Amino acid sequence: GIIHSDENLEKYGVSPQEADALRLALELDDNDAFVLVKAPEEMGKKALEVVVKRARLSLKGVPNETRRALENGNSEFLRELHGGARLYPDTDTPPIIINPEWKRRVASQLPEYPWVLKEKLAKKYGISSEFAEELILEEKAEIFKEIVESYRVDPVLVASTLLQTVRGLEREGVPVENLTRDDFNGVFKYLSEGKIAKEAIPQLLAKLAEKPSNLDDALNALGIKPLSKEELEEIISKVVESNMSLIISKGERAFSPLMGAVMKQVRGKIDGKTVAELLKAKISEVIKHGS
């Protein structure tokens, strides 16, 4: 048999001292290895010739051959793998002439390389390179550009909606595969027109995935309708009046709980930034007048 120096040599009857003596005689260092062959002389020589040949082949890479797995965990040679020299033209297919004009026309219609598009998306629209890469990988770059260039909306919001919001809805069991290009365009069109707030987007997309007849029906089903500034101010005033003692005791720190109370009534109907600005102003007014 063939014994490798990286095996447990003692199980073959070779003591550590004998192994060290072999390494010394062969002038080996720590990075070298040796092979022992235990067989009749002629058979042993042939085995060593194969070992040497195999070692030389390893310098060129893994041999192109098919091997068969054996039950004992080893493998054995079956046949060589044929290379590209065996490839030949299909004799049943006539040659196809590629003219220069055809090549130019095809080249002009090819999409941009993904890495070029990624850089352009990030630079032009101010989104992260991670968002840009995900839009490309999920084949949503075109609808992203279409929405951002059609409506006055935040590109980062559009990207996060197409990627993170949709993934979140999918985890909740929403059939997001039903959402169409028109659904996304409609949602951001209404957002740009002030008909909905960005906070309404997730629940609106979830409702659209159920395929109502149109966007307005989805809004009606959710009870979402635009809220005027006057209506918002009235809601804020009522929340502030109901929590006067909290404002007096905590001052500006009362903002967070009151913001939650207001948003519970207006979420999806008006932008959260507008709510925060009006609520802070109202709280400051109460603190200033001490009542």
mmCIF file of C-alpha atoms in Angstrom:
data_model
loop_
_atom_site.group_PDB
_atom_site.id
_atom_site.type_symbol
_atom_site.label_atom_id
_atom_site.label_comp_id
_atom_site.label_asym_id
_atom_site.label_seq_id
_atom_site.Cartn_x
_atom_site.Cartn_y
_atom_site.Cartn_z
ATOM 1 C CA GLY A 1 0.000 0.000 0.000
ATOM 2 C CA ILE A 2 0.905 3.693 -0.250
ATOM 3 C CA ILE A 3 1.468 5.524 3.043
ATOM 4 C CA HIS A 4 1.516 9.345 3.249
ATOM 5 C CA SER A 5 3.606 11.164 5.846
ATOM 6 C CA ASP A 6 0.605 13.238 6.983
ATOM 7 C CA GLU A 7 -1.157 10.071 8.174
ATOM 8 C CA ASN A 8 -0.798 8.418 11.579
ATOM 9 C CA LEU A 9 2.326 6.440 10.725
ATOM 10 C CA GLU A 10 2.322 4.472 13.974
ATOM 11 C CA LYS A 11 -0.722 2.487 12.866
ATOM 12 C CA TYR A 12 1.413 1.234 9.972
ATOM 13 C CA GLY A 13 4.211 0.222 12.324
ATOM 14 C CA VAL A 14 6.403 3.301 11.716
ATOM 15 C CA SER A 15 7.540 4.859 14.996
ATOM 16 C CA PRO A 16 8.029 8.640 15.417
ATOM 17 C CA GLN A 17 11.787 8.054 15.685
ATOM 18 C CA GLU A 18 11.810 6.155 12.389
ATOM 19 C CA ALA A 19 9.717 8.877 10.743
ATOM 20 C CA ASP A 20 12.160 11.542 11.983
ATOM 21 C CA ALA A 21 15.073 9.491 10.657
ATOM 22 C CA LEU A 22 13.385 9.335 7.236
ATOM 23 C CA ARG A 23 12.858 13.111 7.202
ATOM 24 C CA LEU A 24 16.511 13.624 8.141
ATOM 25 C CA ALA A 25 17.746 11.228 5.453
ATOM 26 C CA LEU A 26 15.527 12.871 2.814
ATOM 27 C CA GLU A 27 16.566 16.380 3.994
ATOM 28 C CA LEU A 28 12.921 17.472 4.465
ATOM 29 C CA ASP A 29 11.715 20.605 6.241
ATOM 30 C CA ASP A 30 8.356 21.285 7.915
ATOM 31 C CA ASN A 31 6.637 22.055 4.587
ATOM 32 C CA ASP A 32 7.759 18.826 2.875
ATOM 33 C CA ALA A 33 6.068 15.426 2.774
ATOM 34 C CA PHE A 34 7.064 11.911 1.806
ATOM 35 C CA VAL A 35 5.398 8.729 0.606
ATOM 36 C CA LEU A 36 6.208 5.153 1.608
ATOM 37 C CA VAL A 37 5.251 2.184 -0.562
ATOM 38 C CA LYS A 38 4.983 -1.279 0.940
ATOM 39 C CA ALA A 39 4.823 -3.835 -1.897
ATOM 40 C CA PRO A 40 6.941 -6.244 -3.954
ATOM 41 C CA GLU A 41 9.759 -4.304 -5.639
ATOM 42 C CA GLU A 42 8.370 -4.122 -9.192
ATOM 43 C CA MET A 43 4.855 -3.327 -8.019
ATOM 44 C CA GLY A 44 6.225 -0.715 -5.614
ATOM 45 C CA LYS A 45 8.188 0.997 -8.398
ATOM 46 C CA LYS A 46 5.094 1.214 -10.582
ATOM 47 C CA ALA A 47 3.078 2.629 -7.683
ATOM 48 C CA LEU A 48 5.717 5.287 -7.042
ATOM 49 C CA GLU A 49 5.761 6.235 -10.728
ATOM 50 C CA VAL A 50 2.009 6.885 -10.507
ATOM 51 C CA VAL A 51 2.509 8.918 -7.316
ATOM 52 C CA VAL A 52 5.172 11.082 -8.978
ATOM 53 C CA LYS A 53 3.005 11.571 -12.061
ATOM 54 C CA ARG A 54 0.044 12.535 -9.902
ATOM 55 C CA ALA A 55 2.126 14.979 -7.870
ATOM 56 C CA ARG A 56 3.337 16.689 -11.045
ATOM 57 C CA LEU A 57 -0.225 16.911 -12.357
ATOM 58 C CA SER A 58 -1.308 18.632 -9.140
ATOM 59 C CA LEU A 59 0.922 21.583 -10.039
ATOM 60 C CA LYS A 60 -1.301 22.162 -13.085
ATOM 61 C CA GLY A 61 -4.555 21.926 -11.112
ATOM 62 C CA VAL A 62 -7.200 19.254 -10.593
ATOM 63 C CA PRO A 63 -6.979 16.563 -13.308
ATOM 64 C CA ASN A 64 -9.874 16.533 -15.791
ATOM 65 C CA GLU A 65 -11.221 13.114 -14.995
ATOM 66 C CA THR A 66 -14.352 11.416 -13.744
ATOM 67 C CA ARG A 67 -13.955 9.367 -10.562
ATOM 68 C CA ARG A 68 -16.243 6.869 -8.854
ATOM 69 C CA ALA A 69 -16.986 7.043 -5.121
ATOM 70 C CA LEU A 70 -16.213 3.868 -3.191
ATOM 71 C CA GLU A 71 -17.983 2.594 -0.084
ATOM 72 C CA ASN A 72 -14.853 2.988 2.037
ATOM 73 C CA GLY A 73 -14.775 6.740 1.369
ATOM 74 C CA ASN A 74 -12.075 6.643 -1.306
ATOM 75 C CA SER A 75 -12.529 7.124 -5.042
ATOM 76 C CA GLU A 76 -11.117 5.548 -8.172
ATOM 77 C CA PHE A 77 -10.472 6.692 -11.730
ATOM 78 C CA LEU A 78 -13.224 6.013 -14.279
ATOM 79 C CA ARG A 79 -12.427 8.043 -17.379
ATOM 80 C CA GLU A 80 -10.865 11.279 -18.559
ATOM 81 C CA LEU A 81 -13.015 14.342 -19.191
ATOM 82 C CA HIS A 82 -12.895 15.452 -22.793
ATOM 83 C CA GLY A 83 -11.831 19.020 -23.466
ATOM 84 C CA GLY A 84 -12.898 21.726 -25.880
ATOM 85 C CA ALA A 85 -11.090 19.989 -28.747
ATOM 86 C CA ARG A 86 -14.126 17.741 -29.105
ATOM 87 C CA LEU A 87 -16.390 20.713 -29.941
ATOM 88 C CA TYR A 88 -17.291 21.107 -33.605
ATOM 89 C CA PRO A 89 -19.871 23.091 -35.637
ATOM 90 C CA ASP A 90 -23.348 21.656 -36.086
ATOM 91 C CA THR A 91 -23.236 20.315 -39.629
ATOM 92 C CA ASP A 92 -27.043 20.479 -39.942
ATOM 93 C CA THR A 93 -27.216 24.253 -39.379
ATOM 94 C CA PRO A 94 -26.236 26.605 -42.209
ATOM 95 C CA PRO A 95 -23.858 29.468 -41.326
ATOM 96 C CA ILE A 96 -25.446 32.690 -40.050
ATOM 97 C CA ILE A 97 -23.807 35.790 -41.477
ATOM 98 C CA ILE A 98 -23.455 38.592 -38.893
ATOM 99 C CA ASN A 99 -23.194 41.935 -40.663
ATOM 100 C CA PRO A 100 -21.708 45.046 -38.969
ATOM 101 C CA GLU A 101 -24.993 46.995 -39.057
ATOM 102 C CA TRP A 102 -26.808 44.245 -37.167
ATOM 103 C CA LYS A 103 -24.056 44.221 -34.544
ATOM 104 C CA ARG A 104 -24.264 48.006 -34.132
ATOM 105 C CA ARG A 105 -28.058 47.877 -33.770
ATOM 106 C CA VAL A 106 -27.899 45.153 -31.117
ATOM 107 C CA ALA A 107 -25.127 46.963 -29.244
ATOM 108 C CA SER A 108 -27.203 50.168 -29.133
ATOM 109 C CA GLN A 109 -30.085 48.287 -27.483
ATOM 110 C CA LEU A 110 -28.067 46.510 -24.818
ATOM 111 C CA PRO A 111 -28.740 47.597 -21.216
ATOM 112 C CA GLU A 112 -26.047 49.234 -19.129
ATOM 113 C CA TYR A 113 -23.673 47.057 -17.177
ATOM 114 C CA PRO A 114 -25.051 46.522 -13.642
ATOM 115 C CA TRP A 115 -22.053 48.178 -11.962
ATOM 116 C CA VAL A 116 -22.429 51.259 -14.194
ATOM 117 C CA LEU A 117 -26.174 51.467 -13.511
ATOM 118 C CA LYS A 118 -25.569 51.053 -9.772
ATOM 119 C CA GLU A 119 -23.225 54.049 -9.708
ATOM 120 C CA LYS A 120 -25.624 56.160 -11.785
ATOM 121 C CA LEU A 121 -28.640 55.385 -9.596
ATOM 122 C CA ALA A 122 -26.781 56.217 -6.395
ATOM 123 C CA LYS A 123 -25.279 59.435 -7.762
ATOM 124 C CA LYS A 124 -28.284 60.794 -9.673
ATOM 125 C CA TYR A 125 -31.006 60.039 -7.137
ATOM 126 C CA GLY A 126 -29.071 60.284 -3.878
ATOM 127 C CA ILE A 127 -29.797 56.752 -2.697
ATOM 128 C CA SER A 128 -27.303 54.423 -1.032
ATOM 129 C CA SER A 129 -25.211 52.070 -3.136
ATOM 130 C CA GLU A 130 -26.872 49.207 -1.230
ATOM 131 C CA PHE A 131 -30.337 50.366 -2.339
ATOM 132 C CA ALA A 132 -29.068 50.822 -5.901
ATOM 133 C CA GLU A 133 -27.633 47.302 -5.969
ATOM 134 C CA GLU A 134 -30.818 45.753 -4.554
ATOM 135 C CA LEU A 135 -32.997 47.592 -7.094
ATOM 136 C CA ILE A 136 -30.885 46.118 -9.887
ATOM 137 C CA LEU A 137 -30.771 42.596 -8.445
ATOM 138 C CA GLU A 138 -34.545 42.558 -7.873
ATOM 139 C CA GLU A 139 -35.172 44.043 -11.346
ATOM 140 C CA LYS A 140 -36.897 47.116 -9.904
ATOM 141 C CA ALA A 141 -34.523 49.788 -11.211
ATOM 142 C CA GLU A 142 -36.790 50.713 -14.142
ATOM 143 C CA ILE A 143 -39.958 51.189 -12.087
ATOM 144 C CA PHE A 144 -37.911 53.135 -9.521
ATOM 145 C CA LYS A 145 -36.700 55.565 -12.202
ATOM 146 C CA GLU A 146 -40.189 55.797 -13.697
ATOM 147 C CA ILE A 147 -41.769 56.794 -10.367
ATOM 148 C CA VAL A 148 -39.045 59.221 -9.284
ATOM 149 C CA GLU A 149 -39.036 60.996 -12.646
ATOM 150 C CA SER A 150 -42.845 61.156 -12.873
ATOM 151 C CA TYR A 151 -43.751 62.502 -9.420
ATOM 152 C CA ARG A 152 -42.332 64.855 -6.800
ATOM 153 C CA VAL A 153 -41.431 62.174 -4.267
ATOM 154 C CA ASP A 154 -38.369 61.308 -2.185
ATOM 155 C CA PRO A 155 -36.198 58.777 -4.080
ATOM 156 C CA VAL A 156 -35.097 57.171 -0.807
ATOM 157 C CA LEU A 157 -38.745 56.613 0.157
ATOM 158 C CA VAL A 158 -39.470 55.073 -3.246
ATOM 159 C CA ALA A 159 -36.484 52.719 -2.980
ATOM 160 C CA SER A 160 -37.290 51.657 0.585
ATOM 161 C CA THR A 161 -40.924 51.045 -0.399
ATOM 162 C CA LEU A 162 -40.052 48.901 -3.418
ATOM 163 C CA LEU A 163 -37.531 46.905 -1.388
ATOM 164 C CA GLN A 164 -38.041 46.930 2.372
ATOM 165 C CA THR A 165 -41.773 47.644 2.590
ATOM 166 C CA VAL A 166 -42.649 45.017 0.004
ATOM 167 C CA ARG A 167 -40.425 42.437 1.728
ATOM 168 C CA GLY A 168 -42.041 43.244 5.075
ATOM 169 C CA LEU A 169 -45.530 42.781 3.629
ATOM 170 C CA GLU A 170 -44.470 39.492 2.070
ATOM 171 C CA ARG A 171 -43.271 38.232 5.467
ATOM 172 C CA GLU A 172 -46.713 39.086 6.851
ATOM 173 C CA GLY A 173 -48.339 36.883 4.232
ATOM 174 C CA VAL A 174 -49.521 39.651 1.897
ATOM 175 C CA PRO A 175 -49.657 38.410 -1.743
ATOM 176 C CA VAL A 176 -47.255 41.085 -2.994
ATOM 177 C CA GLU A 177 -46.944 39.273 -6.329
ATOM 178 C CA ASN A 178 -50.364 40.782 -7.149
ATOM 179 C CA LEU A 179 -48.988 44.335 -6.995
ATOM 180 C CA THR A 180 -48.564 45.852 -10.449
ATOM 181 C CA ARG A 181 -46.567 48.703 -11.926
ATOM 182 C CA ASP A 182 -49.780 50.753 -12.004
ATOM 183 C CA ASP A 183 -50.371 50.094 -8.291
ATOM 184 C CA PHE A 184 -46.994 51.560 -7.320
ATOM 185 C CA ASN A 185 -47.384 54.486 -9.708
ATOM 186 C CA GLY A 186 -50.846 55.221 -8.330
ATOM 187 C CA VAL A 187 -49.676 55.215 -4.722
ATOM 188 C CA PHE A 188 -46.829 57.643 -5.361
ATOM 189 C CA LYS A 189 -49.005 59.823 -7.587
ATOM 190 C CA TYR A 190 -51.482 60.231 -4.719
ATOM 191 C CA LEU A 191 -48.600 60.861 -2.315
ATOM 192 C CA SER A 192 -47.211 63.623 -4.540
ATOM 193 C CA GLU A 193 -50.688 65.195 -4.758
ATOM 194 C CA GLY A 194 -51.129 65.160 -0.983
ATOM 195 C CA LYS A 195 -54.039 62.720 -1.102
ATOM 196 C CA ILE A 196 -52.238 60.316 1.237
ATOM 197 C CA ALA A 197 -49.345 60.497 3.695
ATOM 198 C CA LYS A 198 -46.282 58.288 3.436
ATOM 199 C CA GLU A 199 -47.381 56.480 6.607
ATOM 200 C CA ALA A 200 -50.344 55.083 4.639
ATOM 201 C CA ILE A 201 -48.195 53.373 1.997
ATOM 202 C CA PRO A 202 -47.740 49.949 3.684
ATOM 203 C CA GLN A 203 -51.418 49.412 4.501
ATOM 204 C CA LEU A 204 -52.465 50.793 1.118
ATOM 205 C CA LEU A 205 -50.159 48.399 -0.744
ATOM 206 C CA ALA A 206 -51.459 45.523 1.380
ATOM 207 C CA LYS A 207 -55.023 46.432 0.415
ATOM 208 C CA LEU A 208 -54.099 46.832 -3.270
ATOM 209 C CA ALA A 209 -52.606 43.329 -3.204
ATOM 210 C CA GLU A 210 -56.137 42.083 -2.505
ATOM 211 C CA LYS A 211 -57.037 43.564 -5.931
ATOM 212 C CA PRO A 212 -59.826 46.067 -5.259
ATOM 213 C CA SER A 213 -61.288 47.666 -8.388
ATOM 214 C CA ASN A 214 -59.144 50.809 -8.042
ATOM 215 C CA LEU A 215 -56.991 52.902 -5.715
ATOM 216 C CA ASP A 216 -59.902 55.009 -4.460
ATOM 217 C CA ASP A 217 -61.800 51.881 -3.429
ATOM 218 C CA ALA A 218 -58.746 50.743 -1.475
ATOM 219 C CA LEU A 219 -58.582 54.111 0.306
ATOM 220 C CA ASN A 220 -62.286 53.989 1.134
ATOM 221 C CA ALA A 221 -61.966 50.445 2.473
ATOM 222 C CA LEU A 222 -59.167 51.614 4.776
ATOM 223 C CA GLY A 223 -61.034 54.756 5.797
ATOM 224 C CA ILE A 224 -58.174 56.928 4.590
ATOM 225 C CA LYS A 225 -58.952 60.408 3.326
ATOM 226 C CA PRO A 226 -56.814 63.551 3.263
ATOM 227 C CA LEU A 227 -56.840 65.604 6.455
ATOM 228 C CA SER A 228 -56.790 69.391 6.268
ATOM 229 C CA LYS A 229 -54.467 71.459 8.417
ATOM 230 C CA GLU A 230 -57.459 72.870 10.283
ATOM 231 C CA GLU A 231 -58.748 69.380 11.082
ATOM 232 C CA LEU A 232 -55.310 68.377 12.308
ATOM 233 C CA GLU A 233 -55.029 71.450 14.539
ATOM 234 C CA GLU A 234 -58.396 70.607 16.081
ATOM 235 C CA ILE A 235 -57.293 67.039 16.856
ATOM 236 C CA ILE A 236 -54.008 68.287 18.342
ATOM 237 C CA SER A 237 -55.839 70.825 20.521
ATOM 238 C CA LYS A 238 -58.110 68.118 21.937
ATOM 239 C CA VAL A 239 -55.164 65.801 22.681
ATOM 240 C CA VAL A 240 -53.235 68.641 24.355
ATOM 241 C CA GLU A 241 -56.253 69.702 26.458
ATOM 242 C CA SER A 242 -56.730 66.098 27.600
ATOM 243 C CA ASN A 243 -53.095 65.869 28.697
ATOM 244 C CA MET A 244 -52.498 69.291 30.227
ATOM 245 C CA SER A 245 -51.182 67.888 33.515
ATOM 246 C CA LEU A 246 -48.667 65.737 31.632
ATOM 247 C CA ILE A 247 -47.357 68.780 29.740
ATOM 248 C CA ILE A 248 -47.070 70.851 32.914
ATOM 249 C CA SER A 249 -45.165 68.089 34.740
ATOM 250 C CA LYS A 250 -42.907 66.931 31.900
ATOM 251 C CA GLY A 251 -42.665 69.969 29.667
ATOM 252 C CA GLU A 252 -41.244 69.230 26.225
ATOM 253 C CA ARG A 253 -40.714 65.581 27.215
ATOM 254 C CA ALA A 254 -44.473 65.165 26.878
ATOM 255 C CA PHE A 255 -44.048 65.345 23.100
ATOM 256 C CA SER A 256 -43.472 61.618 22.478
ATOM 257 C CA PRO A 257 -46.581 60.269 24.240
ATOM 258 C CA LEU A 258 -48.749 63.035 22.764
ATOM 259 C CA MET A 259 -47.322 62.411 19.286
ATOM 260 C CA GLY A 260 -48.343 58.785 19.616
ATOM 261 C CA ALA A 261 -51.859 59.780 20.662
ATOM 262 C CA VAL A 262 -52.257 62.143 17.704
ATOM 263 C CA MET A 263 -50.782 59.746 15.149
ATOM 264 C CA LYS A 264 -53.186 57.064 16.327
ATOM 265 C CA GLN A 265 -55.967 59.237 14.903
ATOM 266 C CA VAL A 266 -54.300 60.684 11.809
ATOM 267 C CA ARG A 267 -51.829 58.032 10.622
ATOM 268 C CA GLY A 268 -51.856 57.778 6.847
ATOM 269 C CA LYS A 269 -54.003 60.872 6.453
ATOM 270 C CA ILE A 270 -51.321 63.534 6.767
ATOM 271 C CA ASP A 271 -47.540 63.670 6.821
ATOM 272 C CA GLY A 272 -45.960 62.877 10.189
ATOM 273 C CA LYS A 273 -43.534 65.784 9.841
ATOM 274 C CA THR A 274 -46.442 68.235 9.680
ATOM 275 C CA VAL A 275 -48.008 66.625 12.748
ATOM 276 C CA ALA A 276 -44.755 66.912 14.713
ATOM 277 C CA GLU A 277 -44.279 70.589 13.826
ATOM 278 C CA LEU A 278 -47.812 71.605 14.850
ATOM 279 C CA LEU A 279 -47.759 69.517 18.035
ATOM 280 C CA LYS A 280 -44.405 70.949 19.156
ATOM 281 C CA ALA A 281 -45.704 74.466 18.563
ATOM 282 C CA LYS A 282 -48.835 73.742 20.602
ATOM 283 C CA ILE A 283 -46.862 72.225 23.490
ATOM 284 C CA SER A 284 -44.464 75.210 23.508
ATOM 285 C CA GLU A 285 -47.440 77.553 23.622
ATOM 286 C CA VAL A 286 -48.889 75.740 26.645
ATOM 287 C CA ILE A 287 -45.527 75.749 28.454
ATOM 288 C CA LYS A 288 -45.016 79.442 27.700
ATOM 289 C CA HIS A 289 -48.385 80.460 29.128
ATOM 290 C CA GLY A 290 -48.140 78.003 32.012
ATOM 291 C CA SER A 291 -51.571 76.536 31.460
#
